[in-house]
PDB file of C-alpha atoms in Angstrom:
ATOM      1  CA  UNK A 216     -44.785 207.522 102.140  1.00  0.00           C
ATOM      2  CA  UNK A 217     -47.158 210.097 101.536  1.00  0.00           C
ATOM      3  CA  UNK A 218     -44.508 213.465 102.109  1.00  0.00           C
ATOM      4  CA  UNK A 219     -42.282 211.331  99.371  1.00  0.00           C
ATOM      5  CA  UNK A 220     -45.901 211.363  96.636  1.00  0.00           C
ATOM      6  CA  UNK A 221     -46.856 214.748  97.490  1.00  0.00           C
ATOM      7  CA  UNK A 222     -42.954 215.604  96.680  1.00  0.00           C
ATOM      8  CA  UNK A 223     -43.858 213.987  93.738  1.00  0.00           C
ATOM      9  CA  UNK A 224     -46.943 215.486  92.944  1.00  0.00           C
ATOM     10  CA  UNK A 225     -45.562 218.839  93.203  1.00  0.00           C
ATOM     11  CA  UNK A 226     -42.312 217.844  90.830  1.00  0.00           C
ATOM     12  CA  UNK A 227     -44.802 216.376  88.349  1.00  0.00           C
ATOM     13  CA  UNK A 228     -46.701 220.220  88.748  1.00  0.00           C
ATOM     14  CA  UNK A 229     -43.613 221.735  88.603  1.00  0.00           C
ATOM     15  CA  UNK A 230     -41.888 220.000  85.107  1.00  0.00           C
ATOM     16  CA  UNK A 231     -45.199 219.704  83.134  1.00  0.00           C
ATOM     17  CA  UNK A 232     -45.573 223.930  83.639  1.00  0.00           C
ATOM     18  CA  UNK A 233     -42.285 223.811  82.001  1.00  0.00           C
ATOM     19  CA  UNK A 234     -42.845 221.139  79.267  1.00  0.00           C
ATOM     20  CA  UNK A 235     -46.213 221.253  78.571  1.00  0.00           C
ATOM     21  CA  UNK A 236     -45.713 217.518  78.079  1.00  0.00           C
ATOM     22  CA  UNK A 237     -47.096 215.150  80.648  1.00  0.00           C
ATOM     23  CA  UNK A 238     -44.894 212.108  79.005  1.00  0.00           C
ATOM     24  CA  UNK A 239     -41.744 214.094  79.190  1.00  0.00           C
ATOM     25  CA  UNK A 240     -42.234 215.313  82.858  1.00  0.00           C
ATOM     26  CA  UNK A 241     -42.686 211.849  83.206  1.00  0.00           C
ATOM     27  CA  UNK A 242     -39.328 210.783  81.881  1.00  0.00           C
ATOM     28  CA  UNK A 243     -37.606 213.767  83.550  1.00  0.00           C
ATOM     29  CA  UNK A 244     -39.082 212.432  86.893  1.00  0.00           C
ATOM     30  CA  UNK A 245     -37.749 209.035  86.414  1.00  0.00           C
ATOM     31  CA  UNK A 246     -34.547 210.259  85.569  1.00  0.00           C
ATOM     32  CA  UNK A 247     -33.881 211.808  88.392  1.00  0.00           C
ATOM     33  CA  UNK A 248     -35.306 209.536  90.845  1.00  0.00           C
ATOM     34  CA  UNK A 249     -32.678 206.976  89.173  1.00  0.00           C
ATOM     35  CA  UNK A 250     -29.915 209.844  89.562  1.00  0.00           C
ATOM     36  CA  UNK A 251     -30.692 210.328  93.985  1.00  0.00           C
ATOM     37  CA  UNK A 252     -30.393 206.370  93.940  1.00  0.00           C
ATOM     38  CA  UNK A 253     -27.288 206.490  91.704  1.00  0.00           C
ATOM     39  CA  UNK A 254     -25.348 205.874  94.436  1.00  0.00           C
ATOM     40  CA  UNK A 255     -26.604 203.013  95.941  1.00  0.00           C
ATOM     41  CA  UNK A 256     -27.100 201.341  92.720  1.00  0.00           C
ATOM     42  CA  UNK A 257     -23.488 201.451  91.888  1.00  0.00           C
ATOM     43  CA  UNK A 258     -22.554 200.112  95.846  1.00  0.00           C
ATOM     44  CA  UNK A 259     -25.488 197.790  95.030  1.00  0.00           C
ATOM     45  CA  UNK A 260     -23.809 196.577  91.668  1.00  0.00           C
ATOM     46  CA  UNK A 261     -20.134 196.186  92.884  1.00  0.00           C
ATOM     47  CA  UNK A 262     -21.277 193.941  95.738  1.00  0.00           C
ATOM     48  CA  UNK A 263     -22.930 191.650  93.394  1.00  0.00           C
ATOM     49  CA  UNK A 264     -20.181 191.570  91.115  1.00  0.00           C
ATOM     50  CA  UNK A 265     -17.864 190.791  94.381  1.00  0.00           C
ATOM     51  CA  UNK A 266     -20.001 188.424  95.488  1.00  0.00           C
ATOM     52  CA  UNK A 267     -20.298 186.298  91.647  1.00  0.00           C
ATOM     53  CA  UNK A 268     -16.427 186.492  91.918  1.00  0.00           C
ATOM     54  CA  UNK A 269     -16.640 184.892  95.651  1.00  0.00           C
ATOM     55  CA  UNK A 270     -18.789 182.201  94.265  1.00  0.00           C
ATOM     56  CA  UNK A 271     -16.165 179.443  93.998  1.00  0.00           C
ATOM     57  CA  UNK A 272     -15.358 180.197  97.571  1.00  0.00           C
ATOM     58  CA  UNK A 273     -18.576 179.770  99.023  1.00  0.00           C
ATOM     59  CA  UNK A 274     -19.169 176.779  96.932  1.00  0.00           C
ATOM     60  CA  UNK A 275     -15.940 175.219  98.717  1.00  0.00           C
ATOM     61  CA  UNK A 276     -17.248 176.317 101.613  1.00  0.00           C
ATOM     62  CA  UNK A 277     -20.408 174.850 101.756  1.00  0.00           C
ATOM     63  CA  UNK A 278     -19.091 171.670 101.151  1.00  0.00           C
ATOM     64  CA  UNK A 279     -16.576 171.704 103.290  1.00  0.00           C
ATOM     65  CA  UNK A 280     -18.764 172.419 105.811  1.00  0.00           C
ATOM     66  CA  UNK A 281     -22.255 171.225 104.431  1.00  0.00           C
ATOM     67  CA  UNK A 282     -22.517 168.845 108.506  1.00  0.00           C
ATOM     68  CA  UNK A 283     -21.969 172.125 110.440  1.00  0.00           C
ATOM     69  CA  UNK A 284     -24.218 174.662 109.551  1.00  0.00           C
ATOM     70  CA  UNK A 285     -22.599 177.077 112.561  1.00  0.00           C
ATOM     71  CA  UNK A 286     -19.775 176.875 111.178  1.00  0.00           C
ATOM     72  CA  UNK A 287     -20.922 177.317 107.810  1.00  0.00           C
ATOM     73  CA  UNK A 288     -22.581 180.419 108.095  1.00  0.00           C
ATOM     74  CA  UNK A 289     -19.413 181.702 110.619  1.00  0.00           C
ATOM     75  CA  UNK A 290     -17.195 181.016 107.341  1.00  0.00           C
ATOM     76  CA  UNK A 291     -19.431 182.656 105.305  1.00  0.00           C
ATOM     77  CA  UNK A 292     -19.249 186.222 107.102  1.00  0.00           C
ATOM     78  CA  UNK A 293     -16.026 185.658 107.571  1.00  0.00           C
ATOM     79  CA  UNK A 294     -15.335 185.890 104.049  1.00  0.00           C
ATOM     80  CA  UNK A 295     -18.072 188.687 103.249  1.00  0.00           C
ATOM     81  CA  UNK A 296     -16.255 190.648 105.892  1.00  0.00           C
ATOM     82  CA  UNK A 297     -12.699 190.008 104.271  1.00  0.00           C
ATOM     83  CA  UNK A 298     -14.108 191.271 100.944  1.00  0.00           C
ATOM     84  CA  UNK A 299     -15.478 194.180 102.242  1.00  0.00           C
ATOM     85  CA  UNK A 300     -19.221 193.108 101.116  1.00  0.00           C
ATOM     86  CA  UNK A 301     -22.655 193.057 102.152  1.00  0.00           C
ATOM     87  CA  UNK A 302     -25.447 190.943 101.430  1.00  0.00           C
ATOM     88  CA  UNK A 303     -27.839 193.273 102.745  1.00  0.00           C
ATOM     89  CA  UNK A 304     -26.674 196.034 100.012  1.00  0.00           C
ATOM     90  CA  UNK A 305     -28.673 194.710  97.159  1.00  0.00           C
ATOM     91  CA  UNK A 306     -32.240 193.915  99.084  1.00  0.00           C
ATOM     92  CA  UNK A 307     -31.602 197.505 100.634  1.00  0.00           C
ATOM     93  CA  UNK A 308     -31.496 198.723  96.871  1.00  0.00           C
ATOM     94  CA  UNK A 309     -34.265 196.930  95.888  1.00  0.00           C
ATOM     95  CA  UNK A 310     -36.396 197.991  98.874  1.00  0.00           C
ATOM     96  CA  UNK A 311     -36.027 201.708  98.309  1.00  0.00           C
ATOM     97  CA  UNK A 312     -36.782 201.121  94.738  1.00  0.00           C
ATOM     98  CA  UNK A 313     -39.990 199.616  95.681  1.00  0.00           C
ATOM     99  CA  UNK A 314     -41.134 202.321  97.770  1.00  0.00           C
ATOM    100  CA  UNK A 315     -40.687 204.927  95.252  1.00  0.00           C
ATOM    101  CA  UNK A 316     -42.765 203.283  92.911  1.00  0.00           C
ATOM    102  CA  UNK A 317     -45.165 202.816  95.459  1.00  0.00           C
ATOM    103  CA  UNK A 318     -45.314 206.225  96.135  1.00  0.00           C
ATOM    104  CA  UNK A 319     -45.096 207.188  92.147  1.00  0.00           C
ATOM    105  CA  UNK A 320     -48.353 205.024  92.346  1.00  0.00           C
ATOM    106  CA  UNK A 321     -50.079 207.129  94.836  1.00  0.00           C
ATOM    107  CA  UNK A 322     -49.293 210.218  93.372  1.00  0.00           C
ATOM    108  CA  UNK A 323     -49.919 209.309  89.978  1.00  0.00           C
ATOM    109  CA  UNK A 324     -52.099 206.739  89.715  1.00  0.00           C
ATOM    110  CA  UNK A 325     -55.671 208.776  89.941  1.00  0.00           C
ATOM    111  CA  UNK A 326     -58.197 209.373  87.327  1.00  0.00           C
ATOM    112  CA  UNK A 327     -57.360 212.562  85.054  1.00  0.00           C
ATOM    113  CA  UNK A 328     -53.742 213.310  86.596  1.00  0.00           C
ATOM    114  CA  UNK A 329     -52.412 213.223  83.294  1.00  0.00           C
ATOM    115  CA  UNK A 330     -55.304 215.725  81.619  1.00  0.00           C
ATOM    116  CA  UNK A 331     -55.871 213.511  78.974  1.00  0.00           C
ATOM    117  CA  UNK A 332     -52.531 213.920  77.177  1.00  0.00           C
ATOM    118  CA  UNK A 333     -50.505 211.730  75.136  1.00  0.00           C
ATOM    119  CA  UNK A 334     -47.571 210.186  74.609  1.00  0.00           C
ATOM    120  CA  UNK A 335     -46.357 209.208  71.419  1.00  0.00           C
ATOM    121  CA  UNK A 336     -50.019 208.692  70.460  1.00  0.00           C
ATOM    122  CA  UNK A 337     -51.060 206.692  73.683  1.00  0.00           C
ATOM    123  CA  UNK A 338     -53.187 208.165  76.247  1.00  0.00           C
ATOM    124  CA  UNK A 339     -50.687 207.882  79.553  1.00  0.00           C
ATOM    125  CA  UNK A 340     -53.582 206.848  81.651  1.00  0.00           C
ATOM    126  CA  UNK A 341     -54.674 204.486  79.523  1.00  0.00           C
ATOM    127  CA  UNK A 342     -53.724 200.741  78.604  1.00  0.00           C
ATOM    128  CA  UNK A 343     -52.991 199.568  75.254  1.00  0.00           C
ATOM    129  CA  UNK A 344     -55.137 196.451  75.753  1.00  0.00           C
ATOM    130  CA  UNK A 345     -57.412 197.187  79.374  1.00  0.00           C
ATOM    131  CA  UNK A 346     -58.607 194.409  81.061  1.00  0.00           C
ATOM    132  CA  UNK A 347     -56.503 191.747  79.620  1.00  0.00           C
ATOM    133  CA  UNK A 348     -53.114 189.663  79.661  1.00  0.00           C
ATOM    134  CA  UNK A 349     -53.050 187.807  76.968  1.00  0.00           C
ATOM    135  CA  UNK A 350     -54.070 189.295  73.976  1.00  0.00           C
ATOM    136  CA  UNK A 351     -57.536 188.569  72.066  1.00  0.00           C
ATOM    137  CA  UNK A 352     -58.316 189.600  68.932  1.00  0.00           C
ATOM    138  CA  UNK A 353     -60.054 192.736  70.046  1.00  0.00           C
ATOM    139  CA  UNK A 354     -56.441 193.511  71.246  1.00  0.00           C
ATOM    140  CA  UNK A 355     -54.841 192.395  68.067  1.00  0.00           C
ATOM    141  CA  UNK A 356     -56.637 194.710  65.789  1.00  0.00           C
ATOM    142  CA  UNK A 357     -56.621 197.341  68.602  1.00  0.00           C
ATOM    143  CA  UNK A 358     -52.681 197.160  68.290  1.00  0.00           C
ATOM    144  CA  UNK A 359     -52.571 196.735  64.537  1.00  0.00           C
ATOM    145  CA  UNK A 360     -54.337 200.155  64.101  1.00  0.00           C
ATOM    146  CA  UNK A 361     -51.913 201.655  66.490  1.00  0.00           C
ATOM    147  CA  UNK A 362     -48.130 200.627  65.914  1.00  0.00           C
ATOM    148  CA  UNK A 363     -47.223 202.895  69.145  1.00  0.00           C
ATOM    149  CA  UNK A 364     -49.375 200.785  71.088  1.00  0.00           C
ATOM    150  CA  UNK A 365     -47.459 197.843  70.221  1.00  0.00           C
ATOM    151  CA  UNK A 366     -44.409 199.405  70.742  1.00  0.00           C
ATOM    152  CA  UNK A 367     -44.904 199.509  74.387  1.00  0.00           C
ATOM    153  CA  UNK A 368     -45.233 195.533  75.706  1.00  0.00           C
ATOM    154  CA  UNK A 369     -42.467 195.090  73.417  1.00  0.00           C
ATOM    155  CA  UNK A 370     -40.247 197.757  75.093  1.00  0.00           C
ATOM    156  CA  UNK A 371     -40.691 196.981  78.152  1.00  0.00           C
ATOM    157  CA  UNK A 372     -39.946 193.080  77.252  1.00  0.00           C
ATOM    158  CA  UNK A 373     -36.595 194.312  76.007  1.00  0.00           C
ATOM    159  CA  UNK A 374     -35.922 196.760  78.699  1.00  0.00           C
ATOM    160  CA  UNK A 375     -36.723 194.080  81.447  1.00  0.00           C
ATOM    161  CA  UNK A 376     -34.673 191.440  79.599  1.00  0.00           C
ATOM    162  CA  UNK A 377     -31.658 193.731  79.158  1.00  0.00           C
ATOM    163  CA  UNK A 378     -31.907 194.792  82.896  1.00  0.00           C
ATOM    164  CA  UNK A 379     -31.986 191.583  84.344  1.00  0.00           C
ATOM    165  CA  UNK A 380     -29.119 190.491  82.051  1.00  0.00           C
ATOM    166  CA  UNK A 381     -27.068 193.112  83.076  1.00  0.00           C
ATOM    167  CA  UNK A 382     -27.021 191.816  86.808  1.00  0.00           C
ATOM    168  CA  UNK A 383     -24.192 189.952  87.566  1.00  0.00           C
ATOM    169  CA  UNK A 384     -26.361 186.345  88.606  1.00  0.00           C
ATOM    170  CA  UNK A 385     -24.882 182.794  87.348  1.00  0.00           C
ATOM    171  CA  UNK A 386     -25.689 182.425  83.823  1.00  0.00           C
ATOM    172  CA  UNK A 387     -28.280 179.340  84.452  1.00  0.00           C
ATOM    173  CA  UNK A 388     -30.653 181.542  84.794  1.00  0.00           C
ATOM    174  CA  UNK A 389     -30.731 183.273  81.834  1.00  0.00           C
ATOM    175  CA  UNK A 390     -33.672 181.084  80.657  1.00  0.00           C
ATOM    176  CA  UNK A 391     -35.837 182.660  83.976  1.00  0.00           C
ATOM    177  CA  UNK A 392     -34.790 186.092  83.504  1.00  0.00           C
ATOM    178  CA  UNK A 393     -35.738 185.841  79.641  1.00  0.00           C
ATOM    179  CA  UNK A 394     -39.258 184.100  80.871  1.00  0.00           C
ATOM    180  CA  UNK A 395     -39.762 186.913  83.538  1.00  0.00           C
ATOM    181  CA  UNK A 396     -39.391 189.641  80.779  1.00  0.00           C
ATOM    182  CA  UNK A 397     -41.773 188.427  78.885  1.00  0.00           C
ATOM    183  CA  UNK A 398     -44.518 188.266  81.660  1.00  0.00           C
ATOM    184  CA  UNK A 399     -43.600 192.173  82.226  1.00  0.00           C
ATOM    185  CA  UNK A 400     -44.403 192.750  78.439  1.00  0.00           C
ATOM    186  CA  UNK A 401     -47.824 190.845  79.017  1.00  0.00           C
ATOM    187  CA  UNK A 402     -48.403 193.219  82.194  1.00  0.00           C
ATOM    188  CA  UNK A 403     -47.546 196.117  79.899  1.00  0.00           C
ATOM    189  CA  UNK A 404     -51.025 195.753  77.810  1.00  0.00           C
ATOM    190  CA  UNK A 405     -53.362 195.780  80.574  1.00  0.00           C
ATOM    191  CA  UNK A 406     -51.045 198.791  82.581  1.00  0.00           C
ATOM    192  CA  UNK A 407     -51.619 202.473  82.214  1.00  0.00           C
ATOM    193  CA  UNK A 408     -49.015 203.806  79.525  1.00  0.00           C
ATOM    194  CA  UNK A 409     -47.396 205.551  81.944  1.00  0.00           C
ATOM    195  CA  UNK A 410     -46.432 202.661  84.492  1.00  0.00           C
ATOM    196  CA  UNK A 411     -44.917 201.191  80.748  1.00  0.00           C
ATOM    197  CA  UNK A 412     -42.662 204.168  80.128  1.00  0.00           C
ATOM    198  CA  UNK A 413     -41.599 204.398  83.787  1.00  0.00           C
ATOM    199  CA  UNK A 414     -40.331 200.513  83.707  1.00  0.00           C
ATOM    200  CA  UNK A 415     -38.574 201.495  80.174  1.00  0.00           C
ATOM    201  CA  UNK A 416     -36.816 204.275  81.451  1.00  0.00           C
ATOM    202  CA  UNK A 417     -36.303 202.972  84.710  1.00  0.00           C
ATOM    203  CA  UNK A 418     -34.815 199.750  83.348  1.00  0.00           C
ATOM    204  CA  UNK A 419     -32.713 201.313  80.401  1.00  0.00           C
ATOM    205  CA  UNK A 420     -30.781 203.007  82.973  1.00  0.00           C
ATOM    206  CA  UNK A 421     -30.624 200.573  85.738  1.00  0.00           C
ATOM    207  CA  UNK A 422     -28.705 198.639  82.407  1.00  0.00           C
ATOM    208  CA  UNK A 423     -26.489 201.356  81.527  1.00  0.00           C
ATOM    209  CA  UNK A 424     -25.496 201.989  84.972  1.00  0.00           C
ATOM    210  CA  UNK A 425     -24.858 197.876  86.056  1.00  0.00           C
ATOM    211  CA  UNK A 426     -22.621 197.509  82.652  1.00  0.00           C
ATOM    212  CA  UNK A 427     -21.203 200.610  83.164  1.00  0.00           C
ATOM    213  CA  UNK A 428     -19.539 199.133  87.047  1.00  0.00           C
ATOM    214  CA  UNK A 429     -18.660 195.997  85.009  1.00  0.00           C
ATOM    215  CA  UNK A 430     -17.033 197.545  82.893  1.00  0.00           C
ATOM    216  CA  UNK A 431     -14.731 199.691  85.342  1.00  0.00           C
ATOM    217  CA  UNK A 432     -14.572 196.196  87.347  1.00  0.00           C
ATOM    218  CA  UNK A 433     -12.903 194.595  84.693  1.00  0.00           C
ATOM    219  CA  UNK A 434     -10.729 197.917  83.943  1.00  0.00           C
ATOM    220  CA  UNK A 435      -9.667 197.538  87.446  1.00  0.00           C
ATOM    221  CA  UNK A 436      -8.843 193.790  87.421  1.00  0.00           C
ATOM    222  CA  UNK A 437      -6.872 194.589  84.495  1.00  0.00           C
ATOM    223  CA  UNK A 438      -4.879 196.764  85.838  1.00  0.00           C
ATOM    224  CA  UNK A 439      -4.466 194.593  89.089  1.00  0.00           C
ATOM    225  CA  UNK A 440      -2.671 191.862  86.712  1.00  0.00           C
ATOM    226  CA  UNK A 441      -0.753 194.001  85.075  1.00  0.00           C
TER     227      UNK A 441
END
């Protein structure tokens, strides 16, 4: 963990001597931290989409065999195996995305790393409301005087909601996914700026890249009837 923040470190180092802009060397980090996982993002997205489409199945399954559990769970691999298809793939995904931002967090998160600069008005090592998750009327005013600050929580409340709607999971629970965004745009005032514009980026293309696999799923169903 800590070769993979110093790597980090030194890339932050690296793109703000060529910016001069410690938001944009942000971004550009992000961006290519989603491009390495690109990969396994796109195996992780196909194997959810396989496994919505094997939901029927299972459901059969499970009540055909809801008084054997052995056999159950036998059944079960037996048709993940058939459909070429992991279960594993996605919390794999999710894993390594959880240890990069934990070591983004260590090299990043430390008093003056971003020299005071700005982004879009807001101080990156700053939050737009510190110390709080709902907002009070200190935070009110605070965000009435600055528009970018506001601009933030509600960003990353449409990021996280667009994100988690572009996952193939049964539509049910859209109403959780919609509630979960909104506790990520509460987080978002009391965060530094900068852990904001990493989830917005991060989560914009995490979007782009699931509906882009849908998208050539349904291409290649298509041409499957035909």
């Amino acid at each position: 963990m800590r070769f993979l923040a110093d790597l980090i470190s030194r890339a932050f180092d690296f793109f703000f001597t060529l910016t001069g802009s410690a938001g944009w060397t942000f971004i550009i980090i992000t961006l290519l931290a989603r491009f390495l996982l690109s990969p396994l993002t796109r195996w992780s997205s196909r194997s959810m989409l396989k496994m919505r489409e094997l939901a029927p199945q299972a459901e059969a399954l499970r009540r055909r065999s809801k008084e054997d559990p052995t056999r159950l769970r036998r059944e079960l691999a037996d048709l993940s195996k058939r459909s070429g298809i992991s279960p594993w793939t996605p919390m794999v995904a999710g894993l390594l995305q959880f240890l990069l931002f934990i070591a983004l967090s260590r090299a990043l998160w430390s008093p003056g790393h971003f020299r005071g600069q700005t982004f879009l008005g807001i101080p990156l090592d700053q939050a737009p409301c510190p110390g709080t998750l709902l907002p009070d009327l200190d935070c009110v005013l605070q965000l009435i005087q600055n528009p970018f600050l506001t601009l933030l929580p509600v960003l990353v409340t449409v990021t996280a909601h667009a994100a988690a709607r572009s996952v193939p999971i049964d539509s049910r629970h859209n109403w959780w996914t919609a509630l979960l965004a909104i506790v990520w745009g509460l987080l978002g005032l009391s965060l530094p700026a900068w852990i904001s514009v990493f989830w917005i980026v991060w989560e914009g293309v995490q979007t782009i890249e699931y509906g882009a696999a849908r998208q050539a799923q349904t291409r290649s169903l298509g041409l499957h009837e035909h």
